[in-house]
C-alpha atoms as a printed R data frame, in Angstrom:
    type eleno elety resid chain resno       x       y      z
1   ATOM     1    CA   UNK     A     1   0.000   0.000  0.000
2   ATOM     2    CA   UNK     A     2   1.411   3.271 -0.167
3   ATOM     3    CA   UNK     A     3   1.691   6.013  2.274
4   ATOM     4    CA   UNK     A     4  -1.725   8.085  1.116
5   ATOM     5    CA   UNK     A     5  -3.645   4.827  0.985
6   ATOM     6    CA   UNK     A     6  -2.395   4.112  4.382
7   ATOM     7    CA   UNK     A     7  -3.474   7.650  5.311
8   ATOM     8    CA   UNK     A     8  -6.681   7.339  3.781
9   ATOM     9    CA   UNK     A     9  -7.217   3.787  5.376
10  ATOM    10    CA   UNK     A    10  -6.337   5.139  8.991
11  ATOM    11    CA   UNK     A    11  -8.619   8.631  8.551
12  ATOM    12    CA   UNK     A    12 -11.539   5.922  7.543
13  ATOM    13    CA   UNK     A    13 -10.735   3.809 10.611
14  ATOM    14    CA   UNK     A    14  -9.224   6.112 13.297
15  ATOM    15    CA   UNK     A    15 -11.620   9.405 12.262
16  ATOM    16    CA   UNK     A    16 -12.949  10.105 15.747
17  ATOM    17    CA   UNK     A    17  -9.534   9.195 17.617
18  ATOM    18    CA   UNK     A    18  -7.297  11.284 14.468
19  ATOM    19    CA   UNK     A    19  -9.615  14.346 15.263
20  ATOM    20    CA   UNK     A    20  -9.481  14.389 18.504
21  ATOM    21    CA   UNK     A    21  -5.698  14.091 18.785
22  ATOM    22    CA   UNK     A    22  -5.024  16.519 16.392
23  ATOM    23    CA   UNK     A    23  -7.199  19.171 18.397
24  ATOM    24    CA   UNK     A    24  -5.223  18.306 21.503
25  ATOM    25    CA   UNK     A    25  -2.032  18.402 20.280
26  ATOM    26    CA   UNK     A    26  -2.369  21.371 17.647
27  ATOM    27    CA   UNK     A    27  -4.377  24.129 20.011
28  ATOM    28    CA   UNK     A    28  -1.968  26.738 21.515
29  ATOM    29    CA   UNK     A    29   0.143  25.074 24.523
30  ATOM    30    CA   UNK     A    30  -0.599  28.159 26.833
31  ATOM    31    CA   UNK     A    31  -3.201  30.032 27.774
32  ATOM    32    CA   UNK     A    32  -3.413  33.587 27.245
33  ATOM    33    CA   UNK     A    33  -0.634  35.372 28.682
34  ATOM    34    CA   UNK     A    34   2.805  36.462 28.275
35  ATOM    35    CA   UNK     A    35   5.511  35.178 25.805
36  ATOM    36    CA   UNK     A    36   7.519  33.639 29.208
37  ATOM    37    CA   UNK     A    37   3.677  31.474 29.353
38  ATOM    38    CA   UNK     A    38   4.091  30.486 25.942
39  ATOM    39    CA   UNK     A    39   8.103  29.266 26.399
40  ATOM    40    CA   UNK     A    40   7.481  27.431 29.185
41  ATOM    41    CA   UNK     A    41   4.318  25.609 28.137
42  ATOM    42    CA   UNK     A    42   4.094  21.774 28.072
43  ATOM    43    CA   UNK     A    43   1.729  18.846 28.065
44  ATOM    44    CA   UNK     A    44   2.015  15.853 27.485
45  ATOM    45    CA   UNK     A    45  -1.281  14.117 24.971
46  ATOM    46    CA   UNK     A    46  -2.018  10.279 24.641
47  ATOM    47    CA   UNK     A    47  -3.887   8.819 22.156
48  ATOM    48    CA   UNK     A    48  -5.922   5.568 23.467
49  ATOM    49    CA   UNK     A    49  -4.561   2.348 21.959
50  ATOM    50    CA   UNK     A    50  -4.971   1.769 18.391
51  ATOM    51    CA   UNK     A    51  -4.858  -1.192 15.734
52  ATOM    52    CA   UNK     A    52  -2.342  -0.868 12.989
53  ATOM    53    CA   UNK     A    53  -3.820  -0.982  9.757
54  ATOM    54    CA   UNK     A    54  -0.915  -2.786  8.231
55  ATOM    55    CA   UNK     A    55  -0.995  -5.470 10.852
56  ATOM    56    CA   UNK     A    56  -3.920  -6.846 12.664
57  ATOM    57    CA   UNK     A    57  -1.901  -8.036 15.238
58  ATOM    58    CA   UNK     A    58  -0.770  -5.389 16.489
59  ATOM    59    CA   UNK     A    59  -2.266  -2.231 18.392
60  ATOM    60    CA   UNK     A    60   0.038   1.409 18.192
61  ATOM    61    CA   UNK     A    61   0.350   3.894 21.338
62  ATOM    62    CA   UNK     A    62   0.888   7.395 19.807
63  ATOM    63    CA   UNK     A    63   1.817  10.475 22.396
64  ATOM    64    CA   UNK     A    64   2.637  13.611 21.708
65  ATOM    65    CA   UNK     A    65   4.005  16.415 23.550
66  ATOM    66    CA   UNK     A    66   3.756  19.819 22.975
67  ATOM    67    CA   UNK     A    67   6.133  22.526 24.244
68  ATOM    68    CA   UNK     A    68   7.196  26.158 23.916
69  ATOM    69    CA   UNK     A    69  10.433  26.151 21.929
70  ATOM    70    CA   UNK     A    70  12.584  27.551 24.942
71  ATOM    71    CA   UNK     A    71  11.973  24.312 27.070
72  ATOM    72    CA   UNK     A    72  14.546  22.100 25.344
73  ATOM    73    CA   UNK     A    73  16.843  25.324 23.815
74  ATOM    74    CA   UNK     A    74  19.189  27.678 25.383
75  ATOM    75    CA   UNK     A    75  17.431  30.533 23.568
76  ATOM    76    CA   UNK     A    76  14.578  31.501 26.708
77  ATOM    77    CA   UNK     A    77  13.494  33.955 24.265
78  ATOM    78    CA   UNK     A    78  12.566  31.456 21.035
79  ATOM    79    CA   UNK     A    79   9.150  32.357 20.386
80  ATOM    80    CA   UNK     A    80   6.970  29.289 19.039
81  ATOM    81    CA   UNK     A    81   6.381  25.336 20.601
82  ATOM    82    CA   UNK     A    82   7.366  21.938 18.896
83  ATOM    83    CA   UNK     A    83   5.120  19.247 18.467
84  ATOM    84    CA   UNK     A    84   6.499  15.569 18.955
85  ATOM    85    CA   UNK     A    85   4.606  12.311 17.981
86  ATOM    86    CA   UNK     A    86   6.090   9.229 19.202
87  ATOM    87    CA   UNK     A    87   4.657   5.896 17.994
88  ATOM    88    CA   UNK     A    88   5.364   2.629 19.490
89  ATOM    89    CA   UNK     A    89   3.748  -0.771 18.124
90  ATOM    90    CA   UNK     A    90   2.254  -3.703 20.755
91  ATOM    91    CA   UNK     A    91   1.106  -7.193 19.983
92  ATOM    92    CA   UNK     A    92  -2.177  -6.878 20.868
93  ATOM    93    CA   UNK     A    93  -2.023 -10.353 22.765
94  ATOM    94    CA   UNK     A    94   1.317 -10.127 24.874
95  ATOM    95    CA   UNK     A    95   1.986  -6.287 24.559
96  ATOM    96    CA   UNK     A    96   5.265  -7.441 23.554
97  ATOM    97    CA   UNK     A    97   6.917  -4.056 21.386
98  ATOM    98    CA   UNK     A    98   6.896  -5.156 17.723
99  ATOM    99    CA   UNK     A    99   8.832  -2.785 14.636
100 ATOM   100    CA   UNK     A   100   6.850  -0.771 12.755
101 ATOM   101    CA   UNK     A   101   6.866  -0.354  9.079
102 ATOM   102    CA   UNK     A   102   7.957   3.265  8.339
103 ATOM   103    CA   UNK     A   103   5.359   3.816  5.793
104 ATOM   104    CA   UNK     A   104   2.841   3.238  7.939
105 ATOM   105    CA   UNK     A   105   4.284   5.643 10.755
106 ATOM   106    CA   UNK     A   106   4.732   8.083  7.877
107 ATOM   107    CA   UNK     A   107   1.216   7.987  7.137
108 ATOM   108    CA   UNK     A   108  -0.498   8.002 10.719
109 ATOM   109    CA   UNK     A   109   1.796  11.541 10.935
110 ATOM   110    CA   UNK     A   110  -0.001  12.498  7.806
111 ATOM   111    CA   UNK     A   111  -3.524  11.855  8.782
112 ATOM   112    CA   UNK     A   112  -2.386  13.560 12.057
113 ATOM   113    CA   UNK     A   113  -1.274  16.699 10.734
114 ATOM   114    CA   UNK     A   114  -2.232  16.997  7.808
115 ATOM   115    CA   UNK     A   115  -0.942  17.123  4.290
116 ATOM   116    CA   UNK     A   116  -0.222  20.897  4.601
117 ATOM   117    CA   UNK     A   117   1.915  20.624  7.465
118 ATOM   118    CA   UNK     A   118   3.387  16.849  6.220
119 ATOM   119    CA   UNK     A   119   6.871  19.098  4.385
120 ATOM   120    CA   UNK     A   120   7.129  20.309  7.896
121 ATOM   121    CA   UNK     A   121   7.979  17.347  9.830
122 ATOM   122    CA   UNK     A   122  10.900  16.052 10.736
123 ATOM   123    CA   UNK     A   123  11.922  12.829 11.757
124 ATOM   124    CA   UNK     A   124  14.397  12.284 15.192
125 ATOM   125    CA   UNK     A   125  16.888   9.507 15.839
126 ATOM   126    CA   UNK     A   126  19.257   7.577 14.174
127 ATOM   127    CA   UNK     A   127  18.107   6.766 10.760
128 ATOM   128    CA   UNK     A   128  16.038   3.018  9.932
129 ATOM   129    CA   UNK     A   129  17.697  -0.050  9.698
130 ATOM   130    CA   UNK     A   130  17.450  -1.588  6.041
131 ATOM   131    CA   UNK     A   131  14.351  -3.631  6.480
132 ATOM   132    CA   UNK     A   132  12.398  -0.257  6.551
133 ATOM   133    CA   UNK     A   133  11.100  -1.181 10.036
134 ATOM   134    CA   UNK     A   134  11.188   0.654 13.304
135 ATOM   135    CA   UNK     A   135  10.962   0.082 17.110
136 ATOM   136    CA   UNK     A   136  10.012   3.671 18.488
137 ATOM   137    CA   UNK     A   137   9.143   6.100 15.699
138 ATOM   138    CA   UNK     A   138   9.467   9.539 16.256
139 ATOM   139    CA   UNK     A   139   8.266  12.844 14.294
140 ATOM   140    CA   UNK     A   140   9.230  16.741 15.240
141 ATOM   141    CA   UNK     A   141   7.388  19.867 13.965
142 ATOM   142    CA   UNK     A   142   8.294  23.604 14.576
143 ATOM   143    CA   UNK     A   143   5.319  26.539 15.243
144 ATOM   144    CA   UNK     A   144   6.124  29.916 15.597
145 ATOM   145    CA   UNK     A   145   4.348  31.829 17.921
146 ATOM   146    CA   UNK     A   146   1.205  32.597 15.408
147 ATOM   147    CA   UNK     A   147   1.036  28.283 15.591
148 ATOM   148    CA   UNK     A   148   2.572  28.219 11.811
149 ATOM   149    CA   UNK     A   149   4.648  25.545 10.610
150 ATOM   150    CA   UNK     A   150   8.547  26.564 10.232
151 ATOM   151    CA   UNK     A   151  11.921  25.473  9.768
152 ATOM   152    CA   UNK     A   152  13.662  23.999 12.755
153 ATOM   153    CA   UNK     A   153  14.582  26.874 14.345
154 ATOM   154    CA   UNK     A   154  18.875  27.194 14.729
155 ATOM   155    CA   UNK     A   155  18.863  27.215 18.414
156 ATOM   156    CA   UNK     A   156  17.538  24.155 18.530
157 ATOM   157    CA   UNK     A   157  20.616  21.746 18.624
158 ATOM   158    CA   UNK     A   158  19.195  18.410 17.436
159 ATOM   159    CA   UNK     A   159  21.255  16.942 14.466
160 ATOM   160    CA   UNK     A   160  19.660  13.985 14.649
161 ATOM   161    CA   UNK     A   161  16.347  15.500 12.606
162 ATOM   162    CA   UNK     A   162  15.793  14.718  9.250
163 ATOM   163    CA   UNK     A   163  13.258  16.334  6.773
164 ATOM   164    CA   UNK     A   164  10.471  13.917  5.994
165 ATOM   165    CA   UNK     A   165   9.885  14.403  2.550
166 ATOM   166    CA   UNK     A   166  14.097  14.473  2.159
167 ATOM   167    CA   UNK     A   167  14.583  10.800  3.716
């Protein structure tokens, strides 16, 4: 399957959970208040268990956090949060971890955030082994303080990230 069937296949399954999570975890991370409120700023958002729709065996965990862009730089006054998704696969029988296909991570990020955010994202870690499968995957994406989609900001120190739509 490729990745915008998979994204069309999880948005037909997952609709109410997708929507949901995406509200939580794209709203502003701070109530109204000053731009120190807005740095500071974190939570922490879980979706419930999921099935995979590439493997009926297994069910995904997906939590994101959501922080003000000073919490993890040096930079206190970086305007703006980061959004990371994390997604970990389970049998569904033993709960043992099992590797994910990266296409289908790629595409439960799509249906997440959207295809106009999607050549925002950035992937974190060391890159996939050759079988195209992962353990933990895990996406990054940069708001300024108006909540739009930017570059990854130069203060944040992270060479580790990689483009999406470049790897």
């Amino acid at each position: 399957m490729t990745i915008n069937e998979l994204t069309t296949r999880i948005q037909i399954q997952h609709n109410q959970e997708v929507s949901a999570f995406r509200h939580d975890i794209t709203s502003a991370p701070y109530q109204a208040g000053t731009p120190s409120a807005l740095n500071v700023a974190r939570r922490s958002v879980r979706m419930q268990p999921v099935q995979s729709v590439g493997d009926d065996s297994a069910n995904l965990t997906i939590v994101a956090d959501v922080e003000g862009l000073a919490w993890f730089t040096a930079d206190k006054g970086l305007l703006g949060s980061c959004i990371t998704v994390s997604i970990a696969g389970h049998r569904r029988n033993t709960g043992t971890r099992v590797p994910l296909p990266l296409a289908e991570c790629d595409a439960w990020i799509e249906a997440i955030l959207g295809g106009s955010w999607i050549t925002h994202v950035y992937r974190t870690g060391t890159p996939i082994e050759g079988n195209g499968r992962l353990d933990v995957a895990s996406y990054r994406l940069f708001l300024d303080e108006r909540r739009n989609p930017v570059a990854k900001p130069n203060a944040v120190a992270d060479n580790t990230l990689r483009r999406m739509e470049a790897s």
